[in-house]
Amino acid sequence: MSEQKKYVYRFTAARTEGEASMKNLLGGKGANLAEMCRIGIAVPPGFTITTEACTEYTQKGGDYVLELIREEVQEGVRALEAEMGKKFGDATDPLLLSVRSGARASMPGMMDTILNLGLNDEAVEGLASRTGNARFAWDSYRRFVQMYGDVVMGLKPVAKEDHDPFEVIIEMVKKKKGVQSDTDLDAHDLKELVRRFKALIHARLGLEFPKDPWEQLWGAVLAVFESWNNQRARVYRELNDIPEWWGTAVNVQTMVFGNLGDSSATGVAFTRDAATGEDLFNGEFLVNAQGEDVVAGIRTPQQITLEGSRRWAHLACIGEEERKAKYPSLEEIMPEVYHQLLHAETTLENHYKDMQDVEFTIQEDKLWMLQTRNGKRTGAAMVRIAMEMLRQDMIDEKTALMRVAPERLDELLHPVFDSKARAKARVLARGLSASPGAATGQIVFFADDAEEWAKKGHSVILVRLETSPEDLRGMSVAKGILTARGGMTSHAAVVARGMGKCCVSGAGAIHVDYRKRTMTINQETWQEGDWISLNGSTGEVYEGQLETMDAELSGDFGALMKLADKYRRMEVRTNADTPEEAAVARKFGATGIGLCRTEHMFFEGDRIRSVREMILADDEAGRRKALAKLLPMQRGDFEGLFQTMNGKPVTIRLLDPPLHEFLPHDEASQQEMARDMKVSVGKIKMRVEELHESNPMMGHRGCRLGITYPEITEMQARAILEAALNMQAKGLEVKAEIMIPLVGSVREFDAQAAIIHRVAEEVFAEYGEKIHYLVGTMIETPRAALVADSIGRQAEFFSFGTNDLTQMTLGFSRDDAGKFLPPYIRKGIYERDPFQSIDQKGVGLLVEMAIQKGRSVRPGIEVGICGEHGGDPASVEFFHRIGLDYVSCSPFRVPVARLAATQAAIRQE
Ligand code: ADP
Ligand code: MG
Ligand code: MG
């Protein structure tokens, strides 16, 4: 026979059985309560029923689990009785308990806490006479009946518009008495509340409120277990990848009372500022209150520190006199307890070596800690806290680097509002925080107006019901985008995030009148040209012009990134098509360009005219003539890139998209093009028709263009090499890497490489000068990965184009996947969107295999990736593990990828 399993762990003065490392078994709250006991912090004694009991409940039900835990719980309660010198269920001096849920990770949506359990009609009288405080006794009792009636017995609002039925009664009693605050209710009123609460429970549920404390306790414990599977908790688990089998623990704890009068209080605090990271103890409290009164907004909470109180008053426009009279700090009114609290928070932070979020109660000038955990924080706070703790010698370098979630750096990379300006600003509307950052500008309603205004040097905010591809250019020149409709995946949101541009989407309160060029919110109207500001990180829309600051890798952020480079193995390059983008990426620490998409240069200015001329040409001679016009423009582009990236590798991909993308498809534009180019509309139509493909992504594109029209490859190779030689002549160090796209067979590669090498010989002869360059390929078709050894014999580098590779390996068209991918993810068919985070088991395997094959024939061959995945932390970690030399991502993702690559290296150690 195996020994009986232990389901109850005590944390009492006499004996503490748990500790911080036991979160899986005791939940976060329980493990930390035990840990606090161990390090000598005053915690009301209690015990934790394990998560394993919850699992038993889920599998075998309430009766079964009660049998399992009954004796241990009874023993636990006896231990608390002994320690407190009170008896559970006693009518003269009852021991009262709280029952608190607590999973491994803190989880909103779980059962709410029940306080003052153990009270009934007799015990409340005993409590009143024992404490000589009838108001306190009845306040505790009404709270208990309210909480128990709600969370255990299930008396909740029926419709979502309904108010909480208990709160409705409280409001009625307050109104009848003509008072505002709950503290204005006396013992008599509170007794009346208890009576009405019970009557309501009886009327609505047909149930008697349980008198027997043990019945109350078992009911509460089972309700906690049950809440693990309620709808809210399930949804939260799904969203946060928390498995069902974790279960929740239950904490049963002796009550301490913050509602015992003016020397009692309850509060919450952070050891550092969770928004900015500033090393400043801060928090809020309420005198004569209990439990969640502080967060529930029952009264205006007061600040703990004097400094915090003054800052708060300043923002709330409250004068010093009023502050002192009405909202004094804890530091001022209870200096003695304040020092106990300061001592406790310092002890806790030093012990956990991380910013703590604590809950506490003061009972008649004595401080009790009720909870501690690592506090949630903004990206900025993550960085600052990590770096400051490093400087304060609390943590080492690697720990500091691991403390910052790479994804959250995104918040630091976009312009931000000055926090003082923000606090003062008037919020006009709220929408979704679609793309982070701050923007301020004048309202325009049309994309072409945005362009025109921007050309004249105005800062504009493009305000639309929603955006469409026609608005792209207007969006790109606007400082920010605001839409009335659309969600996080709307056109506006997706495009804005791609551009790294601030966007608030789906601000439903906004009415846009395109004809009048006005925006109306709640009867108030704004005209074209009026100033507004957007906060893409919070979704807020402000009136007027708010001060912004450009994001910079300075201060703690800069120091963190520098530190990251110390432990990083993989390089991080960028996908950039213009010198401007390249400059941003360099500022963010990119060590090269991993992908320059030459076709993006074809759209600029009147280049598109020459491109179209080439496409319309009837023969090679005609095409060459048009290409000759493009040559100097492309050369200029490349010169700019080489200059910006001086000394760093620049990988340039030859023309990739199908040619029809360069022709207009609607009648009006075709006519315009015909007039402009002096050809008939018929000819254009015919060419468009000829170029039409049923599956263009698998059609005439990539190196297939260069195979059929070698003159395109010739022109591009010449432009690259001439640019390289020109910049070398200026004394710059040029590292050109020419990349052939969409190769499937080594013969495709050979044919294109032969053209490039031939052109190189010609150019070198003309210049009387040489330059070192590489010719490599993208691995983006499954076949290329399969035959990577034969390709590797010829190609000098591989760059995995994981967008196309994912598309072709999964057989999912990226442009159509929106229709079926969301349900696929919900159903767990794929864990994550494979276009966002690399499908490690499938596509990842191909990449790994291709690297091995490539290295087997060309040891040391340079391998990188340039798909969207290069900026995704989970993918970056994978790429580190399988040995890539670099990842390449968009400029704004560079710091994210740098840190992700560092963390991957540290984890692997
Ligand atoms: P949550 O998980 O929602 O934070 P808690 O279990 O921490 O819920 O309980 C919420 C609040 O109830 C605590 O912050 C504390 O103010 C109060 N509380 C819980 N247990 C006790 C107790 N034993 N004595 C006094 N107050 C308590
Ligand atoms: Mg709560
Ligand atoms: Mg809590």
PDB file of C-alpha atoms and ligand atoms in Angstrom, residues 29 44 97-101 111-115 253-258 266-268 290-292 359-361 370-371 373, ligand 1:
ATOM      1  CA  LYS A  29      -1.043  32.453  -4.026  1.00  0.00           C
ATOM      2  CA  PRO A  44      -2.620  35.342   8.954  1.00  0.00           C
ATOM      3  CA  LEU A  97     -11.966  32.344   7.669  1.00  0.00           C
ATOM      4  CA  SER A  98     -11.404  33.466   4.109  1.00  0.00           C
ATOM      5  CA  VAL A  99     -11.614  31.005   1.241  1.00  0.00           C
ATOM      6  CA  ARG A 100      -9.483  32.009  -1.737  1.00  0.00           C
ATOM      7  CA  SER A 101      -8.811  30.378  -5.070  1.00  0.00           C
ATOM      8  CA  MET A 111     -14.039  32.209  -8.260  1.00  0.00           C
ATOM      9  CA  ASP A 112     -14.046  35.372  -6.179  1.00  0.00           C
ATOM     10  CA  THR A 113     -12.795  35.255  -2.653  1.00  0.00           C
ATOM     11  CA  ILE A 114     -15.171  34.679   0.258  1.00  0.00           C
ATOM     12  CA  LEU A 115     -14.436  36.589   3.446  1.00  0.00           C
ATOM     13  CA  GLN A 253      -7.019  31.495   5.938  1.00  0.00           C
ATOM     14  CA  THR A 254      -7.731  33.164   9.243  1.00  0.00           C
ATOM     15  CA  MET A 255      -9.427  36.516   8.761  1.00  0.00           C
ATOM     16  CA  VAL A 256      -7.815  39.777   9.703  1.00  0.00           C
ATOM     17  CA  PHE A 257     -10.037  42.827   9.655  1.00  0.00           C
ATOM     18  CA  GLY A 258      -9.510  46.096   7.849  1.00  0.00           C
ATOM     19  CA  THR A 266      -6.896  47.486   3.415  1.00  0.00           C
ATOM     20  CA  GLY A 267      -4.754  48.124   0.356  1.00  0.00           C
ATOM     21  CA  VAL A 268      -2.652  47.041  -2.592  1.00  0.00           C
ATOM     22  CA  GLN A 290     -12.276  45.122   3.551  1.00  0.00           C
ATOM     23  CA  GLY A 291     -11.174  42.922   0.687  1.00  0.00           C
ATOM     24  CA  GLU A 292     -11.556  44.322  -2.753  1.00  0.00           C
ATOM     25  CA  GLU A 359      -2.105  42.954  -0.962  1.00  0.00           C
ATOM     26  CA  PHE A 360      -2.293  43.821   2.692  1.00  0.00           C
ATOM     27  CA  THR A 361      -4.664  44.587   5.542  1.00  0.00           C
ATOM     28  CA  LEU A 370      -2.196  38.699   2.325  1.00  0.00           C
ATOM     29  CA  GLN A 371      -0.578  38.170  -1.045  1.00  0.00           C
ATOM     30  CA  ARG A 373       3.439  38.021  -6.635  1.00  0.00           C
TER      31      ARG A 373
HETATM   32  P1  ADP B   1      -7.791  37.686  -5.886  1.00  0.00           P
HETATM   33  O1  ADP B   1      -7.197  36.420  -6.338  1.00  0.00           O
HETATM   34  O2  ADP B   1      -8.930  38.150  -6.691  1.00  0.00           O
HETATM   35  O3  ADP B   1      -6.743  38.737  -5.657  1.00  0.00           O
HETATM   36  P2  ADP B   1      -7.758  37.199  -3.045  1.00  0.00           P
HETATM   37  O4  ADP B   1      -7.877  35.800  -2.629  1.00  0.00           O
HETATM   38  O5  ADP B   1      -6.406  37.774  -3.029  1.00  0.00           O
HETATM   39  O6  ADP B   1      -8.449  37.371  -4.449  1.00  0.00           O
HETATM   40  O7  ADP B   1      -8.698  38.041  -2.092  1.00  0.00           O
HETATM   41  C1  ADP B   1      -9.031  39.340  -2.380  1.00  0.00           C
HETATM   42  C2  ADP B   1      -8.894  40.204  -1.177  1.00  0.00           C
HETATM   43  O8  ADP B   1      -9.625  39.692  -0.103  1.00  0.00           O
HETATM   44  C3  ADP B   1      -7.489  40.310  -0.648  1.00  0.00           C
HETATM   45  O9  ADP B   1      -6.739  41.247  -1.320  1.00  0.00           O
HETATM   46  C4  ADP B   1      -7.734  40.755   0.774  1.00  0.00           C
HETATM   47  O10 ADP B   1      -7.941  42.148   0.808  1.00  0.00           O
HETATM   48  C5  ADP B   1      -8.998  40.064   1.109  1.00  0.00           C
HETATM   49  N1  ADP B   1      -8.694  38.880   1.922  1.00  0.00           N
HETATM   50  C6  ADP B   1      -8.474  37.633   1.515  1.00  0.00           C
HETATM   51  N2  ADP B   1      -8.192  36.829   2.539  1.00  0.00           N
HETATM   52  C7  ADP B   1      -8.242  37.610   3.650  1.00  0.00           C
HETATM   53  C8  ADP B   1      -8.027  37.375   5.034  1.00  0.00           C
HETATM   54  N3  ADP B   1      -7.690  36.173   5.499  1.00  0.00           N
HETATM   55  N4  ADP B   1      -8.159  38.413   5.876  1.00  0.00           N
HETATM   56  C9  ADP B   1      -8.470  39.633   5.411  1.00  0.00           C
HETATM   57  N5  ADP B   1      -8.692  39.911   4.116  1.00  0.00           N
HETATM   58  C10 ADP B   1      -8.568  38.915   3.253  1.00  0.00           C
END
